[in-house]
PDB file of C-alpha atoms in Angstrom:
ATOM      1  CA  ASN A   1      -0.793   4.102  20.109  1.00 65.00           C
ATOM      2  CA  ALA A   2       0.330   7.688  17.094  1.00 72.00           C
ATOM      3  CA  GLY A   3      -1.181   6.221  13.556  1.00 94.00           C
ATOM      4  CA  VAL A   4      -3.341   7.026  10.410  1.00 97.00           C
ATOM      5  CA  THR A   5      -6.745   6.660  11.555  1.00 97.00           C
ATOM      6  CA  GLN A   6      -9.983   5.447   9.128  1.00 97.00           C
ATOM      7  CA  THR A   7     -14.105   5.723   9.903  1.00 96.00           C
ATOM      8  CA  PRO A   8     -15.827   4.210   9.555  1.00 97.00           C
ATOM      9  CA  LYS A   9     -14.538   0.463   9.411  1.00 96.00           C
ATOM     10  CA  PHE A  10     -17.578  -0.529   7.447  1.00 97.00           C
ATOM     11  CA  GLN A  11     -20.229   0.652   5.768  1.00 97.00           C
ATOM     12  CA  VAL A  12     -22.525  -1.062   3.533  1.00 97.00           C
ATOM     13  CA  LEU A  13     -24.445   2.091   1.086  1.00 97.00           C
ATOM     14  CA  LYS A  14     -26.898   1.703  -1.270  1.00 97.00           C
ATOM     15  CA  THR A  15     -26.478   3.070  -5.332  1.00 98.00           C
ATOM     16  CA  GLY A  16     -26.561   6.078  -5.364  1.00 97.00           C
ATOM     17  CA  GLN A  17     -26.102   7.064  -1.578  1.00 97.00           C
ATOM     18  CA  SER A  18     -23.056   9.703  -1.138  1.00 97.00           C
ATOM     19  CA  MET A  19     -20.656   9.370   1.668  1.00 96.00           C
ATOM     20  CA  THR A  20     -17.567  10.665   3.185  1.00 98.00           C
ATOM     21  CA  LEU A  21     -14.671   8.763   4.445  1.00 98.00           C
ATOM     22  CA  GLN A  22     -12.724  10.261   7.871  1.00 97.00           C
ATOM     23  CA  CYS A  23      -9.133   9.838   7.380  1.00 98.00           C
ATOM     24  CA  ALA A  24      -6.411  11.252  10.492  1.00 98.00           C
ATOM     25  CA  GLN A  25      -2.957  11.021  11.221  1.00 97.00           C
ATOM     26  CA  ASP A  26      -1.436  12.213  14.539  1.00 96.00           C
ATOM     27  CA  MET A  27       2.245  12.028  12.615  1.00 93.00           C
ATOM     28  CA  ASN A  28       3.255  15.004  11.855  1.00 93.00           C
ATOM     29  CA  HIS A  29       3.770  13.884   8.216  1.00 93.00           C
ATOM     30  CA  ASN A  30       2.882  16.273   4.873  1.00 93.00           C
ATOM     31  CA  SER A  31       1.338  13.761   2.432  1.00 93.00           C
ATOM     32  CA  MET A  32      -1.476  11.771   2.897  1.00 95.00           C
ATOM     33  CA  TYR A  33      -3.172   9.547   0.066  1.00 96.00           C
ATOM     34  CA  TRP A  34      -5.881   7.567  -0.341  1.00 98.00           C
ATOM     35  CA  TYR A  35      -6.155   3.467  -2.281  1.00 97.00           C
ATOM     36  CA  ARG A  36      -8.638   1.558  -3.012  1.00 97.00           C
ATOM     37  CA  GLN A  37      -7.626  -2.411  -2.555  1.00 97.00           C
ATOM     38  CA  ASP A  38      -9.473  -5.308  -4.433  1.00 95.00           C
ATOM     39  CA  PRO A  39      -9.073  -8.933  -5.491  1.00 88.00           C
ATOM     40  CA  GLY A  40      -6.292  -9.427  -8.114  1.00 84.00           C
ATOM     41  CA  MET A  41      -5.993  -5.522  -8.250  1.00 85.00           C
ATOM     42  CA  GLY A  42      -4.029  -5.204  -5.942  1.00 89.00           C
ATOM     43  CA  LEU A  43      -3.730  -1.074  -4.625  1.00 94.00           C
ATOM     44  CA  ARG A  44      -4.975   1.540  -6.504  1.00 95.00           C
ATOM     45  CA  LEU A  45      -3.776   4.895  -6.041  1.00 95.00           C
ATOM     46  CA  ILE A  46      -7.673   7.493  -5.651  1.00 97.00           C
ATOM     47  CA  TYR A  47      -6.226  10.361  -5.165  1.00 97.00           C
ATOM     48  CA  TYR A  48      -2.637  12.086  -3.060  1.00 95.00           C
ATOM     49  CA  SER A  49      -2.323  15.223  -1.221  1.00 95.00           C
ATOM     50  CA  ALA A  50       1.760  16.127  -1.071  1.00 91.00           C
ATOM     51  CA  SER A  51       0.999  18.393   1.119  1.00 91.00           C
ATOM     52  CA  GLU A  52      -1.687  20.664   2.875  1.00 92.00           C
ATOM     53  CA  GLY A  53      -3.025  22.888   0.483  1.00 91.00           C
ATOM     54  CA  THR A  54      -2.302  20.470  -2.170  1.00 93.00           C
ATOM     55  CA  THR A  55      -4.304  17.741  -4.091  1.00 96.00           C
ATOM     56  CA  ASP A  56      -3.546  15.314  -7.116  1.00 95.00           C
ATOM     57  CA  LYS A  57      -5.621  12.814  -8.752  1.00 96.00           C
ATOM     58  CA  GLY A  58      -3.834   9.231  -9.072  1.00 94.00           C
ATOM     59  CA  GLU A  59      -4.761   6.182 -11.551  1.00 93.00           C
ATOM     60  CA  VAL A  60      -8.614   5.901  -9.672  1.00 96.00           C
ATOM     61  CA  PRO A  61     -10.411   9.123  -9.508  1.00 97.00           C
ATOM     62  CA  ASN A  62     -13.702   8.637 -11.091  1.00 97.00           C
ATOM     63  CA  GLY A  63     -16.048   9.160  -9.387  1.00 96.00           C
ATOM     64  CA  TYR A  64     -14.439  10.416  -6.029  1.00 98.00           C
ATOM     65  CA  ASN A  65     -13.334  14.032  -4.388  1.00 97.00           C
ATOM     66  CA  VAL A  66     -11.113  14.478  -2.170  1.00 98.00           C
ATOM     67  CA  SER A  67     -10.499  17.245   0.817  1.00 97.00           C
ATOM     68  CA  ARG A  68      -7.482  18.175   2.433  1.00 96.00           C
ATOM     69  CA  LEU A  69      -8.984  20.028   5.283  1.00 90.00           C
ATOM     70  CA  ASN A  70      -5.863  20.087   7.255  1.00 95.00           C
ATOM     71  CA  LYS A  71      -2.439  18.691   7.864  1.00 95.00           C
ATOM     72  CA  ARG A  72      -3.526  15.917  10.199  1.00 97.00           C
ATOM     73  CA  GLU A  73      -6.930  15.163   8.358  1.00 97.00           C
ATOM     74  CA  PHE A  74      -7.814  14.328   4.362  1.00 98.00           C
ATOM     75  CA  SER A  75     -11.187  12.598   4.024  1.00 98.00           C
ATOM     76  CA  LEU A  76     -12.997  11.340   0.678  1.00 98.00           C
ATOM     77  CA  ARG A  77     -16.135  11.172  -0.697  1.00 98.00           C
ATOM     78  CA  LEU A  78     -18.383   9.153  -3.069  1.00 97.00           C
ATOM     79  CA  GLU A  79     -21.140  11.795  -4.436  1.00 93.00           C
ATOM     80  CA  SER A  80     -23.177   9.080  -5.671  1.00 96.00           C
ATOM     81  CA  ALA A  81     -22.126   5.442  -5.048  1.00 96.00           C
ATOM     82  CA  ALA A  82     -22.215   2.983  -7.711  1.00 97.00           C
ATOM     83  CA  PRO A  83     -20.845  -0.853  -6.892  1.00 97.00           C
ATOM     84  CA  SER A  84     -18.096  -0.559  -8.684  1.00 97.00           C
ATOM     85  CA  GLN A  85     -16.936   1.312  -6.105  1.00 98.00           C
ATOM     86  CA  THR A  86     -17.411  -1.993  -3.449  1.00 97.00           C
ATOM     87  CA  SER A  87     -13.692  -2.264  -2.097  1.00 98.00           C
ATOM     88  CA  VAL A  88     -11.331  -1.683   1.223  1.00 98.00           C
ATOM     89  CA  TYR A  89     -10.471   1.842   0.988  1.00 98.00           C
ATOM     90  CA  PHE A  90      -7.043   2.570   3.023  1.00 98.00           C
ATOM     91  CA  CYS A  91      -5.544   5.982   3.968  1.00 98.00           C
ATOM     92  CA  ALA A  92      -1.548   6.239   4.647  1.00 96.00           C
ATOM     93  CA  SER A  93       0.457   9.051   5.530  1.00 95.00           C
ATOM     94  CA  SER A  94       3.790   9.480   4.364  1.00 92.00           C
ATOM     95  CA  VAL A  95       6.364  12.424   5.915  1.00 87.00           C
ATOM     96  CA  ALA A  96       7.547  14.209   2.636  1.00 75.00           C
ATOM     97  CA  ALA A  97       6.479  13.153  -1.647  1.00 63.00           C
ATOM     98  CA  ILE A  98       9.984  14.254  -2.730  1.00 60.00           C
ATOM     99  CA  ALA A  99      11.721  12.361   0.497  1.00 59.00           C
ATOM    100  CA  ASN A 100      12.453   8.779   0.161  1.00 66.00           C
ATOM    101  CA  TYR A 101      10.434   7.685   3.151  1.00 72.00           C
ATOM    102  CA  GLY A 102       7.312   4.626   3.231  1.00 84.00           C
ATOM    103  CA  TYR A 103       4.003   5.185   3.843  1.00 92.00           C
ATOM    104  CA  THR A 104       1.969   4.836   7.093  1.00 94.00           C
ATOM    105  CA  PHE A 105      -1.466   2.776   6.400  1.00 96.00           C
ATOM    106  CA  GLY A 106      -5.083   3.101   8.223  1.00 97.00           C
ATOM    107  CA  SER A 107      -6.388  -0.441   9.018  1.00 96.00           C
ATOM    108  CA  GLY A 108      -9.071   0.569   6.196  1.00 97.00           C
ATOM    109  CA  THR A 109     -12.970   1.270   5.446  1.00 97.00           C
ATOM    110  CA  ARG A 110     -14.076  -1.832   3.727  1.00 97.00           C
ATOM    111  CA  LEU A 111     -17.121  -0.564   1.952  1.00 98.00           C
ATOM    112  CA  THR A 112     -20.137  -2.115  -0.266  1.00 97.00           C
ATOM    113  CA  VAL A 113     -22.710  -0.402  -2.546  1.00 97.00           C
ATOM    114  CA  VAL A 114     -25.039  -2.681  -3.554  1.00 97.00           C
TER     115      VAL A 114
ATOM    116  CA  GLU B   1       4.588   4.814 -16.542  1.00 82.00           C
ATOM    117  CA  ASP B   2       5.624   2.413 -14.071  1.00 87.00           C
ATOM    118  CA  GLN B   3       4.544  -0.919 -13.160  1.00 91.00           C
ATOM    119  CA  VAL B   4       5.678  -3.560 -11.032  1.00 96.00           C
ATOM    120  CA  THR B   5       5.283  -7.649 -10.939  1.00 97.00           C
ATOM    121  CA  GLN B   6       5.261  -9.570  -9.095  1.00 98.00           C
ATOM    122  CA  SER B   7       5.214 -13.312  -8.738  1.00 97.00           C
ATOM    123  CA  PRO B   8       4.050 -15.945  -7.482  1.00 97.00           C
ATOM    124  CA  GLU B   9       0.513 -14.421  -7.190  1.00 96.00           C
ATOM    125  CA  ALA B  10       0.064 -17.236  -4.160  1.00 97.00           C
ATOM    126  CA  LEU B  11       2.974 -19.606  -2.702  1.00 98.00           C
ATOM    127  CA  ARG B  12       2.829 -22.458  -0.279  1.00 98.00           C
ATOM    128  CA  LEU B  13       5.688 -23.837   1.912  1.00 97.00           C
ATOM    129  CA  GLN B  14       6.209 -26.135   4.781  1.00 97.00           C
ATOM    130  CA  GLU B  15       7.662 -24.908   8.185  1.00 97.00           C
ATOM    131  CA  GLY B  16      11.385 -24.567   7.741  1.00 97.00           C
ATOM    132  CA  GLU B  17      10.812 -25.154   4.062  1.00 97.00           C
ATOM    133  CA  SER B  18      12.862 -21.466   3.047  1.00 98.00           C
ATOM    134  CA  SER B  19      11.332 -19.747  -1.054  1.00 98.00           C
ATOM    135  CA  SER B  20      11.625 -16.768  -2.640  1.00 98.00           C
ATOM    136  CA  LEU B  21      10.011 -14.148  -3.890  1.00 98.00           C
ATOM    137  CA  ASN B  22       9.682 -11.810  -6.873  1.00 98.00           C
ATOM    138  CA  CYS B  23       8.768  -8.709  -8.179  1.00 98.00           C
ATOM    139  CA  SER B  24       9.797  -7.294 -11.248  1.00 98.00           C
ATOM    140  CA  TYR B  25       9.603  -3.586 -11.778  1.00 96.00           C
ATOM    141  CA  THR B  26       9.673  -1.023 -14.683  1.00 94.00           C
ATOM    142  CA  VAL B  27      10.068   2.481 -13.437  1.00 90.00           C
ATOM    143  CA  SER B  28      12.441   5.519 -15.299  1.00 86.00           C
ATOM    144  CA  GLY B  29      14.157   6.014 -12.512  1.00 88.00           C
ATOM    145  CA  LEU B  30      13.970   4.281  -9.137  1.00 90.00           C
ATOM    146  CA  ARG B  31      13.959   6.615  -5.951  1.00 88.00           C
ATOM    147  CA  GLY B  32      13.105   3.341  -4.169  1.00 91.00           C
ATOM    148  CA  LEU B  33      11.925   0.334  -3.649  1.00 95.00           C
ATOM    149  CA  PHE B  34       9.575  -0.635  -0.529  1.00 95.00           C
ATOM    150  CA  TRP B  35       8.383  -4.467   0.684  1.00 97.00           C
ATOM    151  CA  TYR B  36       5.200  -4.096   2.886  1.00 96.00           C
ATOM    152  CA  ARG B  37       3.183  -7.048   4.724  1.00 97.00           C
ATOM    153  CA  GLN B  38      -0.043  -7.398   4.762  1.00 97.00           C
ATOM    154  CA  ASP B  39      -2.002  -9.038   7.266  1.00 96.00           C
ATOM    155  CA  PRO B  40      -6.411 -10.174   6.803  1.00 93.00           C
ATOM    156  CA  GLY B  41      -8.554  -7.653   7.549  1.00 92.00           C
ATOM    157  CA  LYS B  42      -5.533  -5.059   7.843  1.00 94.00           C
ATOM    158  CA  GLY B  43      -3.274  -2.235   6.104  1.00 96.00           C
ATOM    159  CA  PRO B  44       0.289  -3.298   4.912  1.00 96.00           C
ATOM    160  CA  GLU B  45       2.810  -3.266   7.660  1.00 94.00           C
ATOM    161  CA  PHE B  46       6.521  -1.691   6.184  1.00 92.00           C
ATOM    162  CA  LEU B  47       9.433  -4.103   5.833  1.00 94.00           C
ATOM    163  CA  PHE B  48      11.786  -2.317   3.909  1.00 91.00           C
ATOM    164  CA  THR B  49      12.785  -0.163   1.582  1.00 93.00           C
ATOM    165  CA  LEU B  50      16.231  -0.608  -1.165  1.00 94.00           C
ATOM    166  CA  TYR B  51      17.322   2.098  -3.071  1.00 91.00           C
ATOM    167  CA  SER B  52      20.155   0.975  -5.047  1.00 92.00           C
ATOM    168  CA  ALA B  53      21.376  -2.025  -6.574  1.00 94.00           C
ATOM    169  CA  GLY B  54      23.276  -4.408  -4.461  1.00 96.00           C
ATOM    170  CA  GLU B  55      21.536  -3.204  -1.446  1.00 96.00           C
ATOM    171  CA  GLU B  56      20.671  -5.664   1.105  1.00 97.00           C
ATOM    172  CA  LYS B  57      18.094  -5.779   4.025  1.00 96.00           C
ATOM    173  CA  GLU B  58      17.757  -8.290   6.948  1.00 96.00           C
ATOM    174  CA  LYS B  59      14.532  -8.629   9.358  1.00 94.00           C
ATOM    175  CA  GLU B  60      14.723 -11.571  11.434  1.00 95.00           C
ATOM    176  CA  ARG B  61      13.767 -14.196   8.958  1.00 97.00           C
ATOM    177  CA  LEU B  62      13.575 -12.177   6.363  1.00 98.00           C
ATOM    178  CA  LYS B  63      15.819 -11.101   3.620  1.00 98.00           C
ATOM    179  CA  ALA B  64      15.395  -7.854   0.908  1.00 98.00           C
ATOM    180  CA  THR B  65      17.973  -7.891  -2.520  1.00 98.00           C
ATOM    181  CA  LEU B  66      17.774  -5.450  -5.442  1.00 97.00           C
ATOM    182  CA  THR B  67      18.812  -5.581  -8.934  1.00 95.00           C
ATOM    183  CA  LYS B  68      18.587  -3.090 -11.419  1.00 93.00           C
ATOM    184  CA  LYS B  69      15.315  -5.297 -12.672  1.00 94.00           C
ATOM    185  CA  GLU B  70      14.024  -6.618 -10.089  1.00 97.00           C
ATOM    186  CA  SER B  71      13.827  -7.903  -6.330  1.00 98.00           C
ATOM    187  CA  PHE B  72      13.092 -10.510  -4.537  1.00 98.00           C
ATOM    188  CA  LEU B  73      12.033 -11.447  -0.367  1.00 98.00           C
ATOM    189  CA  HIS B  74      14.011 -15.257   1.007  1.00 98.00           C
ATOM    190  CA  ILE B  75      12.137 -16.281   3.349  1.00 97.00           C
ATOM    191  CA  THR B  76      14.282 -18.738   5.087  1.00 97.00           C
ATOM    192  CA  ALA B  77      13.798 -21.518   7.310  1.00 97.00           C
ATOM    193  CA  PRO B  78       9.656 -19.734   7.142  1.00 97.00           C
ATOM    194  CA  LYS B  79       6.771 -19.430  10.380  1.00 97.00           C
ATOM    195  CA  PRO B  80       3.285 -20.067  10.634  1.00 97.00           C
ATOM    196  CA  GLU B  81       3.337 -16.265  12.249  1.00 97.00           C
ATOM    197  CA  ASP B  82       5.152 -15.921   8.343  1.00 97.00           C
ATOM    198  CA  SER B  83       2.147 -16.402   6.488  1.00 98.00           C
ATOM    199  CA  ALA B  84       0.502 -12.938   4.817  1.00 97.00           C
ATOM    200  CA  THR B  85       0.293 -11.110   1.336  1.00 97.00           C
ATOM    201  CA  TYR B  86       3.299  -9.897   0.615  1.00 98.00           C
ATOM    202  CA  LEU B  87       3.815  -5.958  -1.338  1.00 97.00           C
ATOM    203  CA  CYS B  88       6.673  -5.211  -3.377  1.00 97.00           C
ATOM    204  CA  ALA B  89       6.103  -0.941  -4.568  1.00 95.00           C
ATOM    205  CA  VAL B  90       8.395   1.715  -6.472  1.00 93.00           C
ATOM    206  CA  ARG B  91       9.113   4.992  -7.020  1.00 90.00           C
ATOM    207  CA  SER B  92      10.220   6.318  -9.095  1.00 86.00           C
ATOM    208  CA  ASN B  93      12.332   9.865  -9.221  1.00 82.00           C
ATOM    209  CA  SER B  94      10.758  12.370 -11.149  1.00 77.00           C
ATOM    210  CA  GLY B  95       8.487  14.572  -9.013  1.00 69.00           C
ATOM    211  CA  ASN B  96       6.393  14.020  -6.243  1.00 70.00           C
ATOM    212  CA  THR B  97       4.986  10.828  -7.472  1.00 79.00           C
ATOM    213  CA  PRO B  98       3.022   8.261  -5.095  1.00 89.00           C
ATOM    214  CA  LEU B  99       4.569   4.299  -4.111  1.00 91.00           C
ATOM    215  CA  VAL B 100       3.292   2.284  -6.771  1.00 92.00           C
ATOM    216  CA  PHE B 101       2.292  -0.859  -5.895  1.00 95.00           C
ATOM    217  CA  GLY B 102       2.274  -4.675  -7.012  1.00 96.00           C
ATOM    218  CA  LYS B 103      -0.167  -7.383  -6.362  1.00 96.00           C
ATOM    219  CA  GLY B 104       0.808  -8.438  -4.184  1.00 97.00           C
ATOM    220  CA  THR B 105       2.191 -12.535  -2.965  1.00 97.00           C
ATOM    221  CA  ARG B 106      -0.112 -14.639  -0.908  1.00 97.00           C
ATOM    222  CA  LEU B 107       1.670 -16.520   1.285  1.00 98.00           C
ATOM    223  CA  SER B 108       0.671 -19.528   3.471  1.00 98.00           C
ATOM    224  CA  VAL B 109       3.610 -21.522   5.910  1.00 98.00           C
ATOM    225  CA  ILE B 110       2.041 -24.753   6.902  1.00 97.00           C
ATOM    226  CA  ALA B 111       2.639 -26.722  10.207  1.00 95.00           C
TER     227      ALA B 111
END
């Protein structure tokens, strides 16, 4: 089925370890986004890529880096994981950033940092 | 700064008991207001986009309305399968700004 695919679905890290969350979409969308969702905090934007070759910081970028590898793929890297980064991470995509389209979300990565 | 406030945080209804969820927003200029449904363990699923005050959209038992300051998601005669968290988001008309989400309303419909 067409959509947004995130890997892995679950991950446990030790404090200080690094990892990359992968996201790929097959809808030929131009814009991609990374959000984190915490209880009582809602969805908060980490980074986004309005188009291939561009990335911008969102509301909570500290501790994260991103790479827009090509039009399909947008990865999120944690260089040195901290317990505060325990969260559910969602990748999303949309046709375009400036047009008025909704987002298609992946099913999420549940990350625990111990 | 764009802000979205949803109320109530949680709502428990009996099957068939109609009600409304509220989304209040502050944005420099509204390009669109979005409603999503999120089931436990899944990503948000798009429901509606509203563009201007007075607009209404319907889907099965759900109807979304928009004023200049808030949006309502009306649920008519809900069923247990309507239980989910409902998220509201806004996009301003300044540049490439992404969606800003509210914290959601967790709806439980009891048979």
